[in-house]
mmCIF file of C-alpha atoms and ligand atoms in Angstrom:
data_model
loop_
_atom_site.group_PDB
_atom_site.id
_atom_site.type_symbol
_atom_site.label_atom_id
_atom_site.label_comp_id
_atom_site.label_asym_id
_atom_site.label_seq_id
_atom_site.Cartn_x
_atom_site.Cartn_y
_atom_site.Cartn_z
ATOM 1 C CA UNK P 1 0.000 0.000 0.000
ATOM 2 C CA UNK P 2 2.598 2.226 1.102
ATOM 3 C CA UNK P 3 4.291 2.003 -2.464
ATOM 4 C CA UNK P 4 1.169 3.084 -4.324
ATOM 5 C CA UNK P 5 0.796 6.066 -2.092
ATOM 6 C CA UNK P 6 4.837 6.946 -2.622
ATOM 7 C CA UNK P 7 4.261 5.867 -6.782
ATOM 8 C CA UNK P 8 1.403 8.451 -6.426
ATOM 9 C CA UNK P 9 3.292 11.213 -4.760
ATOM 10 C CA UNK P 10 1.045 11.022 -2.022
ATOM 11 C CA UNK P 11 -1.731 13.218 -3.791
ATOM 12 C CA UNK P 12 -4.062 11.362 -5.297
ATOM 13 C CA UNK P 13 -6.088 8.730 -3.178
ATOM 14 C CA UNK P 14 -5.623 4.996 -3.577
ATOM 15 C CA UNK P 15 -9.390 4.923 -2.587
ATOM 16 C CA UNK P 16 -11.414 5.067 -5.332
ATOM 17 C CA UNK P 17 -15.189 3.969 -4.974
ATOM 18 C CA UNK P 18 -17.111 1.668 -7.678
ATOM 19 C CA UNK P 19 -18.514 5.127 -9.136
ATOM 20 C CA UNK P 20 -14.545 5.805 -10.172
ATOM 21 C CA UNK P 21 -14.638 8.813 -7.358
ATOM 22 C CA UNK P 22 -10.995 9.134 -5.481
ATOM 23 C CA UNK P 23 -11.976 9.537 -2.077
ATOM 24 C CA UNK P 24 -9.522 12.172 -0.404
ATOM 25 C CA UNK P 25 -12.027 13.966 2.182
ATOM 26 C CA UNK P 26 -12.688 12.469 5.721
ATOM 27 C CA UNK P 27 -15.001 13.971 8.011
ATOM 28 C CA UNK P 28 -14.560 12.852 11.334
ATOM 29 C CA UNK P 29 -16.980 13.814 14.434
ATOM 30 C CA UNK P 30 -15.555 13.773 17.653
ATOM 31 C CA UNK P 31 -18.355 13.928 20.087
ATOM 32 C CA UNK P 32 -22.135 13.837 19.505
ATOM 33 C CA UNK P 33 -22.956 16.275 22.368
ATOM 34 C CA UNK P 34 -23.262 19.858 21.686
ATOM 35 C CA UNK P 35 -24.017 23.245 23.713
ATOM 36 C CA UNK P 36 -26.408 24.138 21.593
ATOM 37 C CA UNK P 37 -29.944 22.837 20.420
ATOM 38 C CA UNK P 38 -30.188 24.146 17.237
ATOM 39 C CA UNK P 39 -34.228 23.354 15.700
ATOM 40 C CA UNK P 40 -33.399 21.836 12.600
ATOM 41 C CA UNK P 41 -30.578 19.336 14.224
ATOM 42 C CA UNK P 42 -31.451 18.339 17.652
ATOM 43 C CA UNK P 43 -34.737 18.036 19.709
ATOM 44 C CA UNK P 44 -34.426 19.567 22.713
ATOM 45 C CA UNK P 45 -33.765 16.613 25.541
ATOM 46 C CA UNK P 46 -31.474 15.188 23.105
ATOM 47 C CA UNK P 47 -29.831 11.620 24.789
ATOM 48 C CA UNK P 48 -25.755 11.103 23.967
ATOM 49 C CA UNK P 49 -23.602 8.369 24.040
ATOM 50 C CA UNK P 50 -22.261 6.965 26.748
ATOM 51 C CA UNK P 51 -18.695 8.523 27.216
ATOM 52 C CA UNK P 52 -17.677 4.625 26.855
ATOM 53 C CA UNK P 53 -18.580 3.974 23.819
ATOM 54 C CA UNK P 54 -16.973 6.647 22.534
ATOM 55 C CA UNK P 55 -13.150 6.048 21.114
ATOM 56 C CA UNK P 56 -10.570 7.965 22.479
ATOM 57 C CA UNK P 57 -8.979 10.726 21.104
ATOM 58 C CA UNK P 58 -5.430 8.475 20.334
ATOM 59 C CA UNK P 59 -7.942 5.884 18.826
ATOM 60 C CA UNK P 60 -9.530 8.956 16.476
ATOM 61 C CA UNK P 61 -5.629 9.907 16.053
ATOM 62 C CA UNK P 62 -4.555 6.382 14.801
ATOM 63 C CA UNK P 63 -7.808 5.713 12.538
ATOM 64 C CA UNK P 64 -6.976 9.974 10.373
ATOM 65 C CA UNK P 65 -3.426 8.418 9.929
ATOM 66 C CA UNK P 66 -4.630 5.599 8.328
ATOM 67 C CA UNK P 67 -6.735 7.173 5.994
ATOM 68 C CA UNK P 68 -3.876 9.774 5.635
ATOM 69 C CA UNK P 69 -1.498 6.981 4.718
ATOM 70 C CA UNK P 70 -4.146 5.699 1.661
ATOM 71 C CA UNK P 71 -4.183 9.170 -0.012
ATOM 72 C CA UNK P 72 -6.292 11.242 2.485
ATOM 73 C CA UNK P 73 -5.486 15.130 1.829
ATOM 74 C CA UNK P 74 -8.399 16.912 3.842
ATOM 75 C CA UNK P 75 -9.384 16.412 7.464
ATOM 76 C CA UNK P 76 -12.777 18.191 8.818
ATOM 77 C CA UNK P 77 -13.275 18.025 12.281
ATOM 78 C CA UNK P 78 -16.807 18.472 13.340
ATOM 79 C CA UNK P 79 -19.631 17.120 15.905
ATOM 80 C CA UNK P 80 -22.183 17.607 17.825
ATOM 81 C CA UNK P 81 -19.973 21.018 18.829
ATOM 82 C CA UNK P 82 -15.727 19.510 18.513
ATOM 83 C CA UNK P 83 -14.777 22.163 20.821
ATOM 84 C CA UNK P 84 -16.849 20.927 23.489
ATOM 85 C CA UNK P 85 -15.114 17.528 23.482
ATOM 86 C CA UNK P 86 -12.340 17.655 26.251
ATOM 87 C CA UNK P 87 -8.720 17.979 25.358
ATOM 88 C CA UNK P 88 -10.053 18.151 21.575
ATOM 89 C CA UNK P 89 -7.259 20.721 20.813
ATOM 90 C CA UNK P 90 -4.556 17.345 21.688
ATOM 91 C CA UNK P 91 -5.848 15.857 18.327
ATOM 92 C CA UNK P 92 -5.970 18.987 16.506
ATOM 93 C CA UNK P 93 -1.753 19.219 17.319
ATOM 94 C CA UNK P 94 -0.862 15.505 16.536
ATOM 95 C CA UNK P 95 -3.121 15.988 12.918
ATOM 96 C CA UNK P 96 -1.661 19.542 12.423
ATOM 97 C CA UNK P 97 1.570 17.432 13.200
ATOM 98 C CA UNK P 98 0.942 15.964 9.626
ATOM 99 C CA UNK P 99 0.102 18.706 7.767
ATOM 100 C CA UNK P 100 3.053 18.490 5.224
ATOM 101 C CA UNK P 101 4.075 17.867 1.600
ATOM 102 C CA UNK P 102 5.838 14.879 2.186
ATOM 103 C CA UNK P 103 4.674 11.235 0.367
ATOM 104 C CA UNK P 104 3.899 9.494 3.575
ATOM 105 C CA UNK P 105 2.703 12.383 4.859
ATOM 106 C CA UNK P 106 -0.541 13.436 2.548
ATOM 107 C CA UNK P 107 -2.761 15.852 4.794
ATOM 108 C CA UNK P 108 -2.846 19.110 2.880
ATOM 109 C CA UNK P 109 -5.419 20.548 5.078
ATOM 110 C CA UNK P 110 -6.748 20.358 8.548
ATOM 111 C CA UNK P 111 -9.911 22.642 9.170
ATOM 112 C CA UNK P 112 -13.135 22.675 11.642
ATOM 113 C CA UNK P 113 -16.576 23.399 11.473
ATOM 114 C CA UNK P 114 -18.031 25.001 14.937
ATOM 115 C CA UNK P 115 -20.409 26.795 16.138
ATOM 116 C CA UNK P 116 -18.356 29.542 17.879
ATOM 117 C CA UNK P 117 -19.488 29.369 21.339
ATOM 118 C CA UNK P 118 -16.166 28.306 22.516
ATOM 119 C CA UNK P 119 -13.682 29.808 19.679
ATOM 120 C CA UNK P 120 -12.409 32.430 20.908
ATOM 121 C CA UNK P 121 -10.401 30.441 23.672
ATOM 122 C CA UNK P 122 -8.835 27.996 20.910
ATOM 123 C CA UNK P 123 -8.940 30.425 17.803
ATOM 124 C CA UNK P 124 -5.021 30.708 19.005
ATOM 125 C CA UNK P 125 -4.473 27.370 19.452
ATOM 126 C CA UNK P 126 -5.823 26.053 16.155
ATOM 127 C CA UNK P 127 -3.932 28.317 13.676
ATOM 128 C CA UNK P 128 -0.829 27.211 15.871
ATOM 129 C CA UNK P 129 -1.465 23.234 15.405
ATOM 130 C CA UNK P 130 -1.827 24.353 11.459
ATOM 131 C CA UNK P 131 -5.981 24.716 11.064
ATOM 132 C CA UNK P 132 -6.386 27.816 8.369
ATOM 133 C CA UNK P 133 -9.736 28.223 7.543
ATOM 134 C CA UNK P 134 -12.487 27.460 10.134
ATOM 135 C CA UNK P 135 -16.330 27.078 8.773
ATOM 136 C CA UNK P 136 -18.631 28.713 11.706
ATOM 137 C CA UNK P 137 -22.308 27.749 11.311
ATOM 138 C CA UNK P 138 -24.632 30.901 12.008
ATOM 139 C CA UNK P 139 -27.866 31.464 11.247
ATOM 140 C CA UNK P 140 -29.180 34.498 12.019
ATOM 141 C CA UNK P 141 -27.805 38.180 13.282
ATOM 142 C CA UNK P 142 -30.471 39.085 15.458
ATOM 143 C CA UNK P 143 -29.607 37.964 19.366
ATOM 144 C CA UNK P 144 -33.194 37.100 20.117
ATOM 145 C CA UNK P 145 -33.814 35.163 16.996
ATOM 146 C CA UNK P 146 -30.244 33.300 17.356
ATOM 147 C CA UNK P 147 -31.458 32.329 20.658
ATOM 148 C CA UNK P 148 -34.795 30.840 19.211
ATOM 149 C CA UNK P 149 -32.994 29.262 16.632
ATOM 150 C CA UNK P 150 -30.083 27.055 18.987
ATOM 151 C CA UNK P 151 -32.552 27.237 21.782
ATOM 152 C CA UNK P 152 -29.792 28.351 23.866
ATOM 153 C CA UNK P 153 -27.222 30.134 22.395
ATOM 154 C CA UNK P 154 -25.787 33.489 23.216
ATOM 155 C CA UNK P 155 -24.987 35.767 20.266
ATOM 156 C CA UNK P 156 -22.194 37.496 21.298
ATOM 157 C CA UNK P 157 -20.947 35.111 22.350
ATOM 158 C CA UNK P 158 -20.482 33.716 18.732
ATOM 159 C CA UNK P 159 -19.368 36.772 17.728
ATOM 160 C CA UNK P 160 -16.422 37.186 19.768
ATOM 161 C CA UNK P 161 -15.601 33.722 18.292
ATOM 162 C CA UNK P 162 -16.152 34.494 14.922
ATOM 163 C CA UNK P 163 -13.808 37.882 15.104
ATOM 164 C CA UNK P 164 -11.316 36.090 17.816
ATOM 165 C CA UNK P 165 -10.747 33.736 14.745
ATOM 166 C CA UNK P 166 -10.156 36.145 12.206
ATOM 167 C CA UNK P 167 -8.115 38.136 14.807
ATOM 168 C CA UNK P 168 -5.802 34.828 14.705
ATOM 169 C CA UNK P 169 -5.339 34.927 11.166
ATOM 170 C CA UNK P 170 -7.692 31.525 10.502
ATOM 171 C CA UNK P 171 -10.182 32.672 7.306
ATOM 172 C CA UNK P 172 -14.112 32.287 8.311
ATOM 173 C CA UNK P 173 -16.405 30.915 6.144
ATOM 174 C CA UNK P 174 -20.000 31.509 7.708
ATOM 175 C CA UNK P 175 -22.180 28.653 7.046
ATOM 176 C CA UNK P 176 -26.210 29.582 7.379
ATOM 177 C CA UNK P 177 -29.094 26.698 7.002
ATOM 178 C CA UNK P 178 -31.589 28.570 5.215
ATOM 179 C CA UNK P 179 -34.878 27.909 6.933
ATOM 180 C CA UNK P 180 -38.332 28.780 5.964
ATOM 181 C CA UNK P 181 -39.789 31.435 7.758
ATOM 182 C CA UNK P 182 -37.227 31.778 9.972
ATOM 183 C CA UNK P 183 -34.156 33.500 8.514
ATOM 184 C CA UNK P 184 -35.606 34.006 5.176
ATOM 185 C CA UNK P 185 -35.884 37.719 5.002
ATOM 186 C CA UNK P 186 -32.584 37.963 6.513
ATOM 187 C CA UNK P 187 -29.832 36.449 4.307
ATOM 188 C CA UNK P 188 -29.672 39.654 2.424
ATOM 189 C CA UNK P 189 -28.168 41.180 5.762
ATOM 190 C CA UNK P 190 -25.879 38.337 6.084
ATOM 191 C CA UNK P 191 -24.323 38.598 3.034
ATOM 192 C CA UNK P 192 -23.870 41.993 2.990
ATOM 193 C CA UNK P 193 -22.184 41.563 6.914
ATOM 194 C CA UNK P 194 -20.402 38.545 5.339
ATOM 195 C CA UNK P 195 -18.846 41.046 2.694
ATOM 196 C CA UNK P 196 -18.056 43.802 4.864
ATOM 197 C CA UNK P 197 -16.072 41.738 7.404
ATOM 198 C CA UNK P 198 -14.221 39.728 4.202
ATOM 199 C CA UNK P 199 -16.183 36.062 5.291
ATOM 200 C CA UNK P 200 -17.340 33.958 2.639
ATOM 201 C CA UNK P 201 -20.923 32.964 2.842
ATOM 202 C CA UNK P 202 -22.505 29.526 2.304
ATOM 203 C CA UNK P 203 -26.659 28.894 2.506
ATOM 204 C CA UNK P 204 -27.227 25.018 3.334
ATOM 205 C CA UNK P 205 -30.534 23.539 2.510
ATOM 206 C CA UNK P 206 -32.028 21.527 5.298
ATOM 207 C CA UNK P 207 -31.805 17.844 5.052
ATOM 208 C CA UNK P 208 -34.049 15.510 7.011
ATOM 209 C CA UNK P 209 -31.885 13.508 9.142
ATOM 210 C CA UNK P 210 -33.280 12.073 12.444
ATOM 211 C CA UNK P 211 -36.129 12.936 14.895
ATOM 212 C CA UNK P 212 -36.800 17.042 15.940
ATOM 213 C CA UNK P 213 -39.386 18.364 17.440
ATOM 214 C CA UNK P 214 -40.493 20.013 14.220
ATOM 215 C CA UNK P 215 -42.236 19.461 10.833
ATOM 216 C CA UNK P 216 -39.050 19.664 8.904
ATOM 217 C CA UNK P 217 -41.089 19.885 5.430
ATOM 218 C CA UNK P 218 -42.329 23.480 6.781
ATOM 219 C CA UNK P 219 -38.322 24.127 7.245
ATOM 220 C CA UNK P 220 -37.404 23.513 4.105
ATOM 221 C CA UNK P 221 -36.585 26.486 1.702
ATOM 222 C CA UNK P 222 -35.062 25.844 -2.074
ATOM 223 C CA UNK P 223 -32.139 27.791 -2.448
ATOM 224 C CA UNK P 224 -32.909 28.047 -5.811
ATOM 225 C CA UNK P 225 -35.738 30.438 -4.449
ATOM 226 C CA UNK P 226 -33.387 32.568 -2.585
ATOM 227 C CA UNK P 227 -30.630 33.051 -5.037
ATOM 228 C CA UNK P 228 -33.314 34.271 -7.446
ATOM 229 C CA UNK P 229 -34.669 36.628 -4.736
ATOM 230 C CA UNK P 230 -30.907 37.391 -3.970
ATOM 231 C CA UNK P 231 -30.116 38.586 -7.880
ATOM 232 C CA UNK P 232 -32.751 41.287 -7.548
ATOM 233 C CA UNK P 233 -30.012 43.263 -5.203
ATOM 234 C CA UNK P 234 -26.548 41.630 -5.865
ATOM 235 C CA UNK P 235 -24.760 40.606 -9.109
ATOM 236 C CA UNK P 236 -23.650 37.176 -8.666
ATOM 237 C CA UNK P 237 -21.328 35.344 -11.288
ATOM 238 C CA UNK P 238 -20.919 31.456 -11.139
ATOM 239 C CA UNK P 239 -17.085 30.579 -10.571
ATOM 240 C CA UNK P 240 -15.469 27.117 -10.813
ATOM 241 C CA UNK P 241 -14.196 27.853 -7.087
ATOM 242 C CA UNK P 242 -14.240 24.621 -5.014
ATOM 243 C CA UNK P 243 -12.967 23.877 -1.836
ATOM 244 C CA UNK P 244 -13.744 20.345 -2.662
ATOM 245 C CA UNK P 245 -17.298 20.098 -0.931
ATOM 246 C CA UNK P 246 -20.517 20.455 -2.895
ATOM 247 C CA UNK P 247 -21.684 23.770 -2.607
ATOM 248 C CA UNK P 248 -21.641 26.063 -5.720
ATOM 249 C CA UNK P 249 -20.016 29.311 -5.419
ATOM 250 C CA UNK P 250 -20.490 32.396 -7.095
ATOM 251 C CA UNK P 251 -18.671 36.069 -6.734
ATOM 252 C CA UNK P 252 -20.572 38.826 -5.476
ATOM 253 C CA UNK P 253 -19.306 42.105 -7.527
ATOM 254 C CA UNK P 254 -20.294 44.004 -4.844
ATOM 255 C CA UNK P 255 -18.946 42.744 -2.217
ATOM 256 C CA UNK P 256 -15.321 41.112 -3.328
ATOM 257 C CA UNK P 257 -16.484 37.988 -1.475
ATOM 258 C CA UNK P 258 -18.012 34.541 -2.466
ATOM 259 C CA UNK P 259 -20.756 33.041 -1.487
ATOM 260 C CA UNK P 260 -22.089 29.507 -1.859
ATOM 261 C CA UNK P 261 -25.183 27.513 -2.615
ATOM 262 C CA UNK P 262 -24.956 23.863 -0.772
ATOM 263 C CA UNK P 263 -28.657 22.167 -2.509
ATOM 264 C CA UNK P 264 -28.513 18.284 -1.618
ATOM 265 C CA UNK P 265 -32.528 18.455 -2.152
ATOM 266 C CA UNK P 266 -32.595 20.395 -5.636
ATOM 267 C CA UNK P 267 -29.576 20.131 -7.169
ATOM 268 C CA UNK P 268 -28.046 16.804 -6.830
ATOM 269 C CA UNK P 269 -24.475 17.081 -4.954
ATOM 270 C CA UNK P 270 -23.945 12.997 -4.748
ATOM 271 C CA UNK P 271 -21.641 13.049 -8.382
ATOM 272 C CA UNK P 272 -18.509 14.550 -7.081
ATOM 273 C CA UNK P 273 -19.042 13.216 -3.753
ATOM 274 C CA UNK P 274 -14.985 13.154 -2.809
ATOM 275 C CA UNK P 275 -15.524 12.195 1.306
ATOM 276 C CA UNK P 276 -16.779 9.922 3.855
ATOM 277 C CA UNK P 277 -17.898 10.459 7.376
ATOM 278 C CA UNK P 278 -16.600 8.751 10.475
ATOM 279 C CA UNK P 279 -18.524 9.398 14.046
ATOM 280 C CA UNK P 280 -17.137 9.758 17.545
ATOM 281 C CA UNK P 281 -17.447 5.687 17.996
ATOM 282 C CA UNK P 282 -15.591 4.639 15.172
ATOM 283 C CA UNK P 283 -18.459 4.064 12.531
ATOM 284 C CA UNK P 284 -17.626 4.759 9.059
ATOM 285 C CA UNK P 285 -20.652 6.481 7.064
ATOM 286 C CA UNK P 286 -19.639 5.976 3.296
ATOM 287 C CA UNK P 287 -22.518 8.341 2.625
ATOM 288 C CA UNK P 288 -24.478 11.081 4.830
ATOM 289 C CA UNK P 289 -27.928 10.157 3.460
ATOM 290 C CA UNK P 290 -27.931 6.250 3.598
ATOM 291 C CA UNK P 291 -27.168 3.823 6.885
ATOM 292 C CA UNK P 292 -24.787 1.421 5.295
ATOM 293 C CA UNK P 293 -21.324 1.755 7.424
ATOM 294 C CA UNK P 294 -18.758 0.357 9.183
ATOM 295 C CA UNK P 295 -17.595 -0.342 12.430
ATOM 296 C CA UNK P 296 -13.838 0.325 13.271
ATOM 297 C CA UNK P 297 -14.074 0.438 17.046
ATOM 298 C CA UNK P 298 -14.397 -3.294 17.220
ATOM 299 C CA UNK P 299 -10.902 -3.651 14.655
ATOM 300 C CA UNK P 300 -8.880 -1.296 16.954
ATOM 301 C CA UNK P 301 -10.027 -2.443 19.971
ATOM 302 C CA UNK P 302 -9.232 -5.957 19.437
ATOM 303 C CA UNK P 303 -5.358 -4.800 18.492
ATOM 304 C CA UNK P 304 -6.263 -4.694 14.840
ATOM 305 C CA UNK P 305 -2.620 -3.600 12.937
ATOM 306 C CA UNK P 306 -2.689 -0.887 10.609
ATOM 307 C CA UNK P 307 -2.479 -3.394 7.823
ATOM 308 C CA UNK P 308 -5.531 -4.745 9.037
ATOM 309 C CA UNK P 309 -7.159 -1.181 9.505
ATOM 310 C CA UNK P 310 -6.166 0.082 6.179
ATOM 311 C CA UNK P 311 -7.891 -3.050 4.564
ATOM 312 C CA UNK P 312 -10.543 -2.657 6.408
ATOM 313 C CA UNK P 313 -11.388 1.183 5.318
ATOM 314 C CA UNK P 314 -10.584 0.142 1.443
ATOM 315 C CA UNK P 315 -13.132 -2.516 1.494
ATOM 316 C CA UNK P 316 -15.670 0.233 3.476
ATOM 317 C CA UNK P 317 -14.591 2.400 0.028
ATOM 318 C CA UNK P 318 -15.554 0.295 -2.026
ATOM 319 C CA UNK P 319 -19.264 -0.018 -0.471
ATOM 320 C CA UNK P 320 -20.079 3.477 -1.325
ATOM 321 C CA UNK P 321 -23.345 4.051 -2.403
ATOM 322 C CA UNK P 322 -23.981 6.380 -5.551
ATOM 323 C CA UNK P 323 -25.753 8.901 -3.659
ATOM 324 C CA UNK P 324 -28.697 9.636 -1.071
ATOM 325 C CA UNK P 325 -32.436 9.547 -1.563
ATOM 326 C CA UNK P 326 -33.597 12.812 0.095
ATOM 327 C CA UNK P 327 -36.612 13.648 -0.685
ATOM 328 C CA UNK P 328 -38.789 16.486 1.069
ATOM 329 C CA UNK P 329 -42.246 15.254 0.525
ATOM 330 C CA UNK P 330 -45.420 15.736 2.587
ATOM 331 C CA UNK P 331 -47.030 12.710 3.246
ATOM 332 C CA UNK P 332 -43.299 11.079 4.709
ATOM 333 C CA UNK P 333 -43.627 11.685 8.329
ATOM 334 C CA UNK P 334 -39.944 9.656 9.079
ATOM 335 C CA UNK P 335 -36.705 11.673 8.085
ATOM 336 C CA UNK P 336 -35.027 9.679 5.481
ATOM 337 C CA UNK P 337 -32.308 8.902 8.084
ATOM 338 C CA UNK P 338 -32.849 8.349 11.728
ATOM 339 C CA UNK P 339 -29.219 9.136 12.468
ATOM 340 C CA UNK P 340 -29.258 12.722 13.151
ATOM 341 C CA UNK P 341 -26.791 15.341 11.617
ATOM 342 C CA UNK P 342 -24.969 15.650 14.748
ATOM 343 C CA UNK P 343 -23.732 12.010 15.304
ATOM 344 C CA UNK P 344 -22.832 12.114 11.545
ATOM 345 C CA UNK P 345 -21.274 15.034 11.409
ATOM 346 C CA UNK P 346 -22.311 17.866 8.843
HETATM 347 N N1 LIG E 1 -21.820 22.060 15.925
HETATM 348 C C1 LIG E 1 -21.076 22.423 14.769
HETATM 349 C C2 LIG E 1 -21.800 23.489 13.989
HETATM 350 O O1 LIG E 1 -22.977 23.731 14.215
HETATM 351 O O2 LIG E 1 -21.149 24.066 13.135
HETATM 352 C C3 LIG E 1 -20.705 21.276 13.860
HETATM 353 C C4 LIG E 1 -21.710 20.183 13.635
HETATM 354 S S1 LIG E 1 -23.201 20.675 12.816
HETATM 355 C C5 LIG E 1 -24.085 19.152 12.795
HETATM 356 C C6 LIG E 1 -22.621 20.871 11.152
HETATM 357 C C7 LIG E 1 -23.522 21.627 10.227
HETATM 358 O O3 LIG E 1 -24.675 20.855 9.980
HETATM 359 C C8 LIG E 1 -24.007 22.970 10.752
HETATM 360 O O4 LIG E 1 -23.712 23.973 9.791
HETATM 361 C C9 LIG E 1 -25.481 22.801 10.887
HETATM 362 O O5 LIG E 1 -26.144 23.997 10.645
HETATM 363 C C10 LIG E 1 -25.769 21.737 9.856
HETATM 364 N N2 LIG E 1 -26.990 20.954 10.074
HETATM 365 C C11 LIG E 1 -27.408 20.323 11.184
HETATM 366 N N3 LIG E 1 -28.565 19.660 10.985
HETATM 367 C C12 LIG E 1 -28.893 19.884 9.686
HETATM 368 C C13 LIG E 1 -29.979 19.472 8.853
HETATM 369 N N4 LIG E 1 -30.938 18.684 9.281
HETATM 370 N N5 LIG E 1 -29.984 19.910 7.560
HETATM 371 C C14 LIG E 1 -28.982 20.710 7.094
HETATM 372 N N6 LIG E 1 -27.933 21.115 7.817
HETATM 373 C C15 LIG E 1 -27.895 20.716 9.102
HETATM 374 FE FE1 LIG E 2 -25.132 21.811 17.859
HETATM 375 FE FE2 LIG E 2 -24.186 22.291 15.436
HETATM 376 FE FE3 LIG E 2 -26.397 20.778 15.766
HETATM 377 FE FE4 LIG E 2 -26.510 23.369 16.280
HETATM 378 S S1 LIG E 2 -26.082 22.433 14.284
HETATM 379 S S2 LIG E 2 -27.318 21.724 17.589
HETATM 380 S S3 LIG E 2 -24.525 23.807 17.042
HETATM 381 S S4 LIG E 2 -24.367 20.271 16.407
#
């Protein structure tokens, strides 16, 4: 394995999927709990894992480096919230330890998607273990409205995060979940605070993934609706910019900025799918919308070798599905995945 990584100058993945994708993204969530109840993710009186079953962060650690090792180039750490997940920053070093151009050592990139409430005391620390860009979900500008939207979150507080970050040189990219009804009439104001501060801007469509305490199909809002609304004021130009997810970008002349258009309901984002997903206890999602995965907890913690380990994720790779089946439709009361976005990860 090891020589087709060095033959391929560590860049390209040796894990392609039956659907001929190279598979150089991993996702990995390191806790399922969260500060936050945000409507469209969690219901209120959410239950988490038992601490036990969750693997450690040396286990996490040992499972990125073999994924690194088989071609690997981007590691997002997410949740539930990752900065609530003790000592989180001590896997953020020994992954930023990796960051490098080297054959055997493949990660190009090491970033995080938060929710702010505790980034201004680790902004420092992440740009210093090698994170560069941080994604920071926020929904809404209005205190009393961000409060009704995470249940329990503290506006300010965010945005001391958000600016703490940029104050430490890391680039914010403000992800919003466009919701119907609820910050609708407001992602006008976003963007323009987006541009005036120099963040990019992504909308997210809202996917239904496991139980709330909501009717999601009242939640959902087509993007395709908003950027039409959104032409009437800006001038927004499609641009090939990627940074290898799914959303769409397009510059905003008036602004200098970007912002993005992430539609996994109308515009179908499975074709360049480039990642996979693995949770907080060691299961492998191959794909965000469907419940085939696989279980690495059981490998490592029966003294599995990385041999073993890195056969094990190639054969997980070559399980992935062609894409989800989310549909938004009325008369389906069940999400089209229990799981819910928070135990997957984003
Ligand atoms: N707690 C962190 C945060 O909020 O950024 C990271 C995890 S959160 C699950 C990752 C992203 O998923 C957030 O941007 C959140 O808004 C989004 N999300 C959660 N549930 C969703 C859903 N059902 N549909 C679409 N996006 C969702
Ligand atoms: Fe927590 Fe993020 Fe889910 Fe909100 S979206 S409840 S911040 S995990």
């Amino acid at each position: 394995m090891d020589d087709i990584v060095r033959a391929r100058g560590g860049t390209t993945s040796v894990m392609i999927d039956p659907f001929g994708r190279s598979i150089t993204y991993l996702r990995v969530s390191v806790t399922d709990r969260c500060d936050l109840r945000c409507v469209y993710c969690m219901a209120e009186d959410m239950t988490f894992l038992p601490r036990a079953d969750l693997l450690s962060l040396e286990e996490l650690d040992r499972l990125c480096g073999a994924f690194i090792r088989l071609g690997t180039t981007k590691i997002r750490i997410t949740g539930g919230e990752p900065l609530v997940r003790r000592d989180v920053m001590k896997l953020f070093r020994s992954l930023g330890a990796r960051l490098g151009s080297q054959p055997d050592q493949g990660l190009r990139e090491l970033t995080v998607t938060t929710n702010a409430t505790q980034l201004a005391r680790h902004a420092e620390a992440l740009h210093a273990a090698g994170v560069r860009r941080v994604n920071v979900s926020l929904d809404t500008l209005e205190p009393a409205k961000f409060t009704a939207i995470t249940r329990w979150g503290k506006l300010d507080r965010v945005l001391d995060g958000i600016f703490a970050a940029k104050a430490a040189g890391l680039a914010v990219k403000i992800n919003t979940v466009a919701v119907r009804g609820l910050n609708e009439d407001e992602i006008d104001a976003m963007l323009a605070w987006c541009g005036e501060r120099g963040f990019d801007f992504c909308l997210i469509e809202t996917m239904p993934m496991g139980e709330i305490d909501a009717d999601r199909t009242s939640q959902y809002l087509p993007l395709s609706l908003v950027r039409s609304r959104l032409r009437r004021r800006w001038t927004l130009t499609e641009t090939g910019y990627t940074t290898g997810g799914p959303a769409r970008y397009f510059d905003v002349a008036e602004t200098g900025t970007r912002i993005g258009f992430i539609t996994p309901m109308t515009h179908n984002f499975c074709e360049s799918c480039n990642r996979v997903r693995l949770t907080c206890t060691g299961t492998l999602f191959m794909c965000l919308g469907q419940d085939d995965a696989a279980d690495f907890r059981g490998p490592l913690r029966a003294g599995a070798d990385d041999a073993a380990l890195e056969a094990a994720i190639m054969a997980a790779i070559a399980r992935k599905p062609k894409g989800h089946d989310f549909v938004i439709d009325r008369r389906q009361a069940a999400p089209a995945v229990t799981r819910h976005m928070s135990v997957t990860g984003g």
